[in-house]
Amino acid sequence: MSTQTISKLSIWRGGNSPFNVSYGKLMMWVFLLSDAFTFSSLLIGYGAIRYSYPSTEVSQIESLELSFGENIQEKFAAPGVDAHHGEHFIPALREAGIFNELQWPSPDLVFNHFPFAHGLHLPLIFVSLMTLILILSSVTMVLAVEAGQRADKKAVGKWMFWTIVGGFMFLSCQAWEWTNFITAGAEPMSNPFGPPAFAALFFLVTGFHGFHVFSGVVLNVIIYINNFKGTYEARGHYEMVEKVGLYWHFVDLVWVFVFTFFYLI
Amino acid sequence: MSSQANKNVDIHDEENYDPTVWVPKVNSHGTSDIWNRFWILLGLTIIDVGFYFILAPGMIRNIIFIVLGIVKAWFIVGTFMHMKHEKKGLSYMIIFPMILIIFFLVWMMYEGHFWETFK
């Protein structure tokens, strides 16, 4: 019969996968699509609430005469006082009317800290570093997947290790970011920067994303241990690395949009 | 336990398809593409931060950020998640709903702007 020479995968005749993917990988894609809907609903809610408030005027930011890397502490705090932003910078901006409940705060006046650079005005630098860390850990993950396709157990272990390190680095950065935000006086129901929804949405969306990163790190550790034990070598394929890789890239993908919406727009 | 059972079954067999063990044959596409995409993503992030400081806040700047975000998503999904090596049917299944979401997102940002007057 002539049909026997045609692979079932080139023309679908039932009895195999029409998309040429395994059951587990297809279900991972379906899960990621549903998770993308969840994050989209949060970001759509953010976009609508964000634009129901006026933005901070450019003239208001210019009136502060802040330059990149300037020492805010010397400018706003009493001489010789070592204090947090919440004790000099934020009250000064509230007094000037730049931070008030009726307008959305400008992200570069809120997220302008950097570790070991206490008191300096460094907007967006820390969050750019976090983005770099997450993109790099995504690259090491895809290198682990590529090593798995060559069935190179040692290389999978090496790249999974660096992916886990990247995940922990990102989580630590987020913990530092949250600590600063809370120390400055932000609470789920109120904050000194602007409308209550500003901090509420920040905690909700970055918290939900951070929980995804945490789950991803746990899954990566499980993959690392299984690979170390030789589970995938015995199974004959490393598709589990690929499936968890899809989840990890999705977490990176969501961060691209969280970064865009919370820190840039 | 499962590895014992798998030794008797060809996991790539197309004619005796068993969904619990079947996986397609995979081959590596090399690493040069991956590093190439990394530099593109890094460059786009730097351009994002650059635009934040150069351009005045407003709808034009926001649209540039959303477009750059979609370009970054394109490279992450296409190369890192191997979407460009998948069957077209699978990629349409994932991408088409997300295109509608982008439309909804821009629409709700615009809608939210009108709520300002009701406060």
Short mmCIF file of C-alpha atoms in Angstrom, two decimals:
data_model
loop_
_atom_site.label_atom_id
_atom_site.label_comp_id
_atom_site.label_asym_id
_atom_site.label_seq_id
_atom_site.Cartn_x
_atom_site.Cartn_y
_atom_site.Cartn_z
CA MET A 1 0.00 0.00 0.00
CA SER A 2 1.29 3.42 -0.92
CA THR A 3 0.02 4.98 2.33
CA GLN A 4 2.49 2.96 4.37
CA THR A 5 5.38 5.03 3.03
CA ILE A 6 3.78 8.27 4.35
CA SER A 7 4.63 9.05 7.94
CA LYS A 8 1.63 9.49 10.21
CA LEU A 9 3.24 12.72 11.33
CA SER A 10 3.18 14.40 7.91
CA ILE A 11 -0.53 13.77 7.32
CA TRP A 12 -2.58 13.29 10.45
CA ARG A 13 -4.57 10.06 10.33
CA GLY A 14 -5.24 9.72 14.05
CA GLY A 15 -3.41 7.54 16.53
CA ASN A 16 -0.55 9.97 17.09
CA SER A 17 0.12 13.59 17.98
CA PRO A 18 -1.07 16.04 15.29
CA PHE A 19 1.17 18.79 16.71
CA ASN A 20 4.17 16.42 16.92
CA VAL A 21 4.58 17.19 20.64
CA SER A 22 4.32 14.88 23.61
CA TYR A 23 1.28 14.98 25.88
CA GLY A 24 3.22 16.63 28.74
CA LYS A 25 4.66 19.39 26.59
CA LEU A 26 1.28 20.20 25.02
CA MET A 27 -0.28 20.43 28.50
CA MET A 28 2.56 22.74 29.61
CA TRP A 29 1.73 25.06 26.71
CA VAL A 30 -1.97 25.01 27.64
CA PHE A 31 -1.11 25.76 31.28
CA LEU A 32 1.17 28.65 30.22
CA LEU A 33 -1.60 30.09 28.04
CA SER A 34 -4.02 30.03 31.00
CA ASP A 35 -1.35 31.54 33.27
CA ALA A 36 -0.76 34.24 30.65
CA PHE A 37 -4.48 35.08 30.90
CA THR A 38 -4.15 35.46 34.69
CA PHE A 39 -1.20 37.84 34.38
CA SER A 40 -2.93 39.69 31.54
CA SER A 41 -5.98 40.31 33.74
CA LEU A 42 -3.69 41.82 36.41
CA LEU A 43 -1.86 44.00 33.87
CA ILE A 44 -5.12 45.08 32.18
CA GLY A 45 -6.47 46.07 35.63
CA TYR A 46 -3.23 47.95 36.28
CA GLY A 47 -3.41 49.78 32.92
CA ALA A 48 -7.01 50.88 33.50
CA ILE A 49 -6.43 52.07 37.09
CA ARG A 50 -3.09 53.71 36.21
CA TYR A 51 -4.70 55.86 33.50
CA SER A 52 -7.67 56.80 35.66
CA TYR A 53 -5.16 59.09 37.45
CA PRO A 54 -3.18 61.92 35.84
CA SER A 55 0.58 61.38 35.43
CA THR A 56 3.14 63.42 37.34
CA GLU A 57 3.85 66.58 35.31
CA VAL A 58 7.30 66.83 33.69
CA SER A 59 7.60 70.38 35.08
CA GLN A 60 7.08 69.02 38.63
CA ILE A 61 9.97 66.54 38.22
CA GLU A 62 12.17 69.23 36.66
CA SER A 63 11.46 71.60 39.55
CA LEU A 64 13.36 69.18 41.85
CA GLU A 65 16.53 69.68 39.76
CA LEU A 66 17.65 66.11 40.43
CA SER A 67 20.55 64.82 38.36
CA PHE A 68 21.48 61.18 37.83
CA GLY A 69 23.60 59.80 40.72
CA GLU A 70 23.13 62.93 42.85
CA ASN A 71 23.26 62.58 46.65
CA ILE A 72 19.63 63.09 47.73
CA GLN A 73 20.52 62.81 51.41
CA GLU A 74 22.78 65.88 51.28
CA LYS A 75 20.08 67.79 49.42
CA PHE A 76 17.03 66.97 51.53
CA ALA A 77 18.14 65.74 54.99
CA ALA A 78 19.55 67.88 57.80
CA PRO A 79 23.38 68.06 57.67
CA GLY A 80 25.11 65.04 59.18
CA VAL A 81 21.92 62.97 59.46
CA ASP A 82 21.97 59.43 58.03
CA ALA A 83 18.34 58.64 57.31
CA HIS A 84 16.09 56.71 54.94
CA HIS A 85 14.26 58.36 52.05
CA GLY A 86 11.08 58.04 54.09
CA GLU A 87 12.43 60.59 56.58
CA HIS A 88 13.54 63.40 54.24
CA PHE A 89 13.07 62.83 50.48
CA ILE A 90 9.47 61.55 50.55
CA PRO A 91 8.14 64.18 53.06
CA ALA A 92 9.79 66.93 50.97
CA LEU A 93 8.08 65.66 47.81
CA ARG A 94 4.74 65.36 49.62
CA GLU A 95 5.09 68.95 50.79
CA ALA A 96 5.86 70.10 47.25
CA GLY A 97 2.68 68.31 46.07
CA ILE A 98 4.61 65.97 43.75
CA PHE A 99 3.51 62.93 45.79
CA ASN A 100 -0.23 63.20 46.44
CA GLU A 101 -3.30 60.95 46.38
CA LEU A 102 -4.68 62.52 43.20
CA GLN A 103 -1.86 61.78 40.77
CA TRP A 104 0.14 58.67 39.87
CA PRO A 105 3.76 58.85 41.11
CA SER A 106 6.60 58.85 38.59
CA PRO A 107 8.51 55.53 38.95
CA ASP A 108 11.95 57.21 38.82
CA LEU A 109 11.13 59.15 42.00
CA VAL A 110 9.96 55.99 43.83
CA PHE A 111 12.38 53.26 42.65
CA ASN A 112 15.67 55.16 42.76
CA HIS A 113 17.69 53.02 45.21
CA PHE A 114 20.67 50.81 44.55
CA PRO A 115 22.45 48.49 47.03
CA PHE A 116 25.59 49.97 48.62
CA ALA A 117 24.76 53.39 47.13
CA HIS A 118 22.74 54.74 50.06
CA GLY A 119 21.24 58.17 49.49
CA LEU A 120 22.05 58.43 45.78
CA HIS A 121 19.47 59.10 43.08
CA LEU A 122 19.81 56.12 40.71
CA PRO A 123 16.41 55.59 39.04
CA LEU A 124 15.65 52.34 37.15
CA ILE A 125 19.21 51.00 37.45
CA PHE A 126 18.38 48.31 40.01
CA VAL A 127 15.34 47.04 38.11
CA SER A 128 17.39 46.95 34.88
CA LEU A 129 19.93 44.78 36.72
CA MET A 130 17.07 42.46 37.82
CA THR A 131 15.93 42.23 34.19
CA LEU A 132 19.48 41.38 33.10
CA ILE A 133 19.73 38.63 35.77
CA LEU A 134 16.44 37.07 34.68
CA ILE A 135 17.31 37.19 30.95
CA LEU A 136 20.72 35.63 31.71
CA SER A 137 19.13 32.82 33.72
CA SER A 138 16.74 32.27 30.80
CA VAL A 139 19.79 31.92 28.51
CA THR A 140 21.44 29.36 30.83
CA MET A 141 18.10 27.47 30.93
CA VAL A 142 17.88 27.27 27.14
CA LEU A 143 21.53 26.10 27.09
CA ALA A 144 20.51 23.32 29.53
CA VAL A 145 17.66 22.36 27.18
CA GLU A 146 20.09 22.34 24.23
CA ALA A 147 22.49 20.11 26.21
CA GLY A 148 19.54 17.81 26.97
CA GLN A 149 18.81 17.49 23.25
CA ARG A 150 22.38 16.23 22.82
CA ALA A 151 21.82 13.93 25.88
CA ASP A 152 24.86 15.56 27.55
CA LYS A 153 24.13 14.89 31.24
CA LYS A 154 27.11 16.83 32.59
CA ALA A 155 26.33 19.99 30.59
CA VAL A 156 22.65 19.84 31.65
CA GLY A 157 23.79 19.78 35.30
CA LYS A 158 26.16 22.70 34.79
CA TRP A 159 23.63 24.98 33.07
CA MET A 160 20.80 24.01 35.48
CA PHE A 161 23.07 25.01 38.35
CA TRP A 162 23.61 28.50 36.88
CA THR A 163 19.86 28.82 36.20
CA ILE A 164 19.13 28.08 39.88
CA VAL A 165 21.78 30.64 40.93
CA GLY A 166 20.14 33.23 38.65
CA GLY A 167 16.72 32.45 40.15
CA PHE A 168 17.98 32.93 43.70
CA MET A 169 19.72 36.18 42.70
CA PHE A 170 16.50 37.53 41.23
CA LEU A 171 14.50 36.54 44.35
CA SER A 172 17.07 38.25 46.58
CA CYS A 173 16.86 41.41 44.48
CA GLN A 174 13.08 41.37 44.76
CA ALA A 175 13.28 40.90 48.55
CA TRP A 176 15.59 43.94 48.71
CA GLU A 177 13.23 45.96 46.51
CA TRP A 178 10.22 45.07 48.67
CA THR A 179 12.14 45.87 51.88
CA ASN A 180 12.97 49.34 50.58
CA PHE A 181 9.41 49.93 49.43
CA ILE A 182 7.98 48.84 52.80
CA THR A 183 10.60 50.79 54.79
CA ALA A 184 9.60 53.92 52.87
CA GLY A 185 6.06 53.46 54.25
CA ALA A 186 4.23 51.50 51.55
CA GLU A 187 1.40 49.27 52.78
CA PRO A 188 -1.23 47.32 50.85
CA MET A 189 -3.92 49.88 51.69
CA SER A 190 -1.91 53.10 51.86
CA ASN A 191 1.40 54.57 50.75
CA PRO A 192 3.18 57.95 50.89
CA PHE A 193 3.76 58.13 47.11
CA GLY A 194 0.30 58.47 45.62
CA PRO A 195 -3.10 56.74 45.28
CA PRO A 196 -3.54 53.62 47.52
CA ALA A 197 -3.87 51.48 44.36
CA PHE A 198 -0.24 52.25 43.46
CA ALA A 199 1.30 50.15 46.26
CA ALA A 200 -1.59 47.64 46.27
CA LEU A 201 -1.02 46.81 42.58
CA PHE A 202 2.76 46.76 43.04
CA PHE A 203 2.51 44.20 45.88
CA LEU A 204 -0.10 42.14 44.03
CA VAL A 205 1.60 41.90 40.63
CA THR A 206 5.28 41.70 41.63
CA GLY A 207 4.28 39.35 44.48
CA PHE A 208 2.40 37.06 42.11
CA HIS A 209 5.34 37.13 39.70
CA GLY A 210 7.82 36.53 42.55
CA PHE A 211 5.79 33.50 43.64
CA HIS A 212 6.08 32.16 40.08
CA VAL A 213 9.86 32.69 40.19
CA PHE A 214 10.00 30.84 43.52
CA SER A 215 7.98 27.91 42.10
CA GLY A 216 10.28 27.91 39.07
CA VAL A 217 13.38 27.71 41.28
CA VAL A 218 11.84 24.77 43.17
CA LEU A 219 11.11 22.98 39.86
CA ASN A 220 14.64 23.73 38.61
CA VAL A 221 16.11 22.22 41.79
CA ILE A 222 13.99 19.07 41.28
CA ILE A 223 15.24 18.82 37.66
CA TYR A 224 18.83 19.31 38.81
CA ILE A 225 18.53 16.50 41.39
CA ASN A 226 16.79 14.14 38.92
CA ASN A 227 19.47 14.81 36.32
CA PHE A 228 22.18 14.21 38.94
CA LYS A 229 20.54 10.88 39.83
CA GLY A 230 20.47 9.92 36.13
CA THR A 231 16.67 9.69 35.84
CA TYR A 232 16.59 11.28 32.37
CA GLU A 233 19.56 9.28 31.13
CA ALA A 234 17.67 6.07 32.01
CA ARG A 235 14.46 7.40 30.45
CA GLY A 236 16.23 7.99 27.15
CA HIS A 237 15.21 11.63 26.70
CA TYR A 238 15.56 14.97 28.51
CA GLU A 239 12.15 16.39 27.68
CA MET A 240 11.41 17.18 31.33
CA VAL A 241 14.20 19.81 31.18
CA GLU A 242 12.45 21.32 28.16
CA LYS A 243 9.03 21.40 29.87
CA VAL A 244 10.35 23.11 33.01
CA GLY A 245 12.40 25.34 30.68
CA LEU A 246 9.16 26.50 29.04
CA TYR A 247 7.84 27.51 32.46
CA TRP A 248 11.07 29.33 33.32
CA HIS A 249 11.06 31.28 30.04
CA PHE A 250 7.42 32.18 30.68
CA VAL A 251 8.42 33.70 34.04
CA ASP A 252 11.07 35.76 32.18
CA LEU A 253 8.47 36.76 29.58
CA VAL A 254 6.06 37.97 32.25
CA TRP A 255 8.85 40.01 33.87
CA VAL A 256 9.42 41.81 30.53
CA PHE A 257 5.83 43.08 30.75
CA VAL A 258 5.87 43.75 34.52
CA PHE A 259 9.04 45.81 33.93
CA THR A 260 7.38 47.67 31.04
CA PHE A 261 4.16 48.45 32.90
CA PHE A 262 5.34 49.14 36.45
CA TYR A 263 8.66 50.86 35.88
CA LEU A 264 8.46 52.43 32.42
CA ILE A 265 4.83 53.39 31.77
CA MET B 1 10.45 1.97 37.88
CA SER B 2 9.21 3.74 34.75
CA SER B 3 12.66 3.52 33.20
CA GLN B 4 12.42 -0.29 33.46
CA ALA B 5 9.15 -0.32 31.56
CA ASN B 6 10.43 2.06 28.90
CA LYS B 7 13.21 -0.28 27.84
CA ASN B 8 10.66 -2.52 26.09
CA VAL B 9 8.89 0.37 24.31
CA ASP B 10 10.27 2.51 21.52
CA ILE B 11 9.51 6.02 22.81
CA HIS B 12 9.77 7.49 19.28
CA ASP B 13 7.55 4.86 17.58
CA GLU B 14 5.01 6.59 15.32
CA GLU B 15 3.14 3.46 14.31
CA ASN B 16 2.44 2.14 17.82
CA TYR B 17 1.65 5.47 19.43
CA ASP B 18 1.41 5.35 23.23
CA PRO B 19 0.66 8.85 24.58
CA THR B 20 2.07 8.01 28.04
CA VAL B 21 5.62 7.48 26.77
CA TRP B 22 5.80 8.86 23.22
CA VAL B 23 8.10 11.83 22.60
CA PRO B 24 9.19 13.23 19.24
CA LYS B 25 12.82 12.88 18.18
CA VAL B 26 14.71 16.08 18.98
CA ASN B 27 17.88 17.52 17.57
CA SER B 28 19.91 20.48 18.79
CA HIS B 29 19.80 23.75 16.81
CA GLY B 30 23.13 24.94 18.22
CA THR B 31 23.95 27.71 20.69
CA SER B 32 24.92 30.61 18.38
CA ASP B 33 21.23 31.55 17.94
CA ILE B 34 20.74 31.64 21.73
CA TRP B 35 23.60 34.06 22.40
CA ASN B 36 22.57 36.17 19.43
CA ARG B 37 19.09 36.56 20.98
CA PHE B 38 20.60 37.36 24.38
CA TRP B 39 22.48 40.37 22.95
CA ILE B 40 19.32 41.52 21.15
CA LEU B 41 17.28 41.32 24.39
CA LEU B 42 19.99 43.14 26.35
CA GLY B 43 20.16 45.85 23.68
CA LEU B 44 16.36 46.28 23.69
CA THR B 45 16.32 46.63 27.50
CA ILE B 46 19.03 49.33 27.33
CA ILE B 47 17.04 51.11 24.57
CA ASP B 48 13.96 50.93 26.86
CA VAL B 49 15.78 52.67 29.73
CA GLY B 50 17.33 55.17 27.28
CA PHE B 51 13.90 56.11 25.88
CA TYR B 52 12.59 56.51 29.44
CA PHE B 53 15.05 59.32 30.09
CA ILE B 54 15.13 60.86 26.59
CA LEU B 55 11.44 60.99 25.62
CA ALA B 56 8.76 62.98 27.45
CA PRO B 57 6.03 60.90 29.20
CA GLY B 58 2.97 60.35 27.05
CA MET B 59 1.04 57.97 24.84
CA ILE B 60 3.74 57.87 22.11
CA ARG B 61 6.40 56.77 24.61
CA ASN B 62 4.00 54.17 26.07
CA ILE B 63 3.29 52.73 22.62
CA ILE B 64 7.07 52.50 21.96
CA PHE B 65 7.49 50.58 25.26
CA ILE B 66 4.62 48.18 24.47
CA VAL B 67 5.96 47.56 20.93
CA LEU B 68 9.48 46.92 22.29
CA GLY B 69 7.93 44.56 24.89
CA ILE B 70 6.20 42.61 22.11
CA VAL B 71 9.48 42.43 20.13
CA LYS B 72 11.24 41.04 23.25
CA ALA B 73 8.37 38.55 23.76
CA TRP B 74 8.75 37.50 20.10
CA PHE B 75 12.43 36.58 20.61
CA ILE B 76 11.83 34.84 23.97
CA VAL B 77 8.90 32.76 22.68
CA GLY B 78 10.42 32.11 19.24
CA THR B 79 13.96 31.10 20.18
CA PHE B 80 14.07 30.36 23.92
CA MET B 81 10.74 28.51 23.97
CA HIS B 82 11.43 26.87 20.55
CA MET B 83 8.14 28.12 19.13
CA LYS B 84 9.65 28.65 15.68
CA HIS B 85 10.52 24.93 15.51
CA GLU B 86 6.99 23.81 16.47
CA LYS B 87 4.13 22.95 14.10
CA LYS B 88 2.22 26.02 12.84
CA GLY B 89 -1.06 24.81 14.37
CA LEU B 90 0.44 24.78 17.87
CA SER B 91 1.97 28.25 17.56
CA TYR B 92 -1.31 29.74 16.23
CA MET B 93 -3.17 28.15 19.16
CA ILE B 94 -0.90 30.02 21.61
CA ILE B 95 -0.29 33.29 19.75
CA PHE B 96 -3.80 34.13 18.50
CA PRO B 97 -5.44 34.55 21.97
CA MET B 98 -2.51 36.70 23.10
CA ILE B 99 -2.94 39.08 20.14
CA LEU B 100 -6.54 39.66 21.31
CA ILE B 101 -5.20 40.31 24.85
CA ILE B 102 -2.89 43.09 23.57
CA PHE B 103 -5.88 44.72 21.90
CA PHE B 104 -7.86 44.47 25.16
CA LEU B 105 -4.94 45.91 27.18
CA VAL B 106 -4.57 49.04 25.02
CA TRP B 107 -8.34 49.46 24.97
CA MET B 108 -8.61 49.31 28.79
CA MET B 109 -5.74 51.81 29.24
CA TYR B 110 -7.65 54.20 26.97
CA GLU B 111 -10.94 53.43 28.78
CA GLY B 112 -9.35 54.02 32.19
CA HIS B 113 -8.36 57.51 31.08
CA PHE B 114 -12.07 58.45 30.88
CA TRP B 115 -12.75 57.29 34.46
CA GLU B 116 -10.68 60.28 35.60
CA THR B 117 -13.58 62.59 34.82
CA PHE B 118 -16.04 60.53 36.94
CA LYS B 119 -14.05 60.77 40.16
#
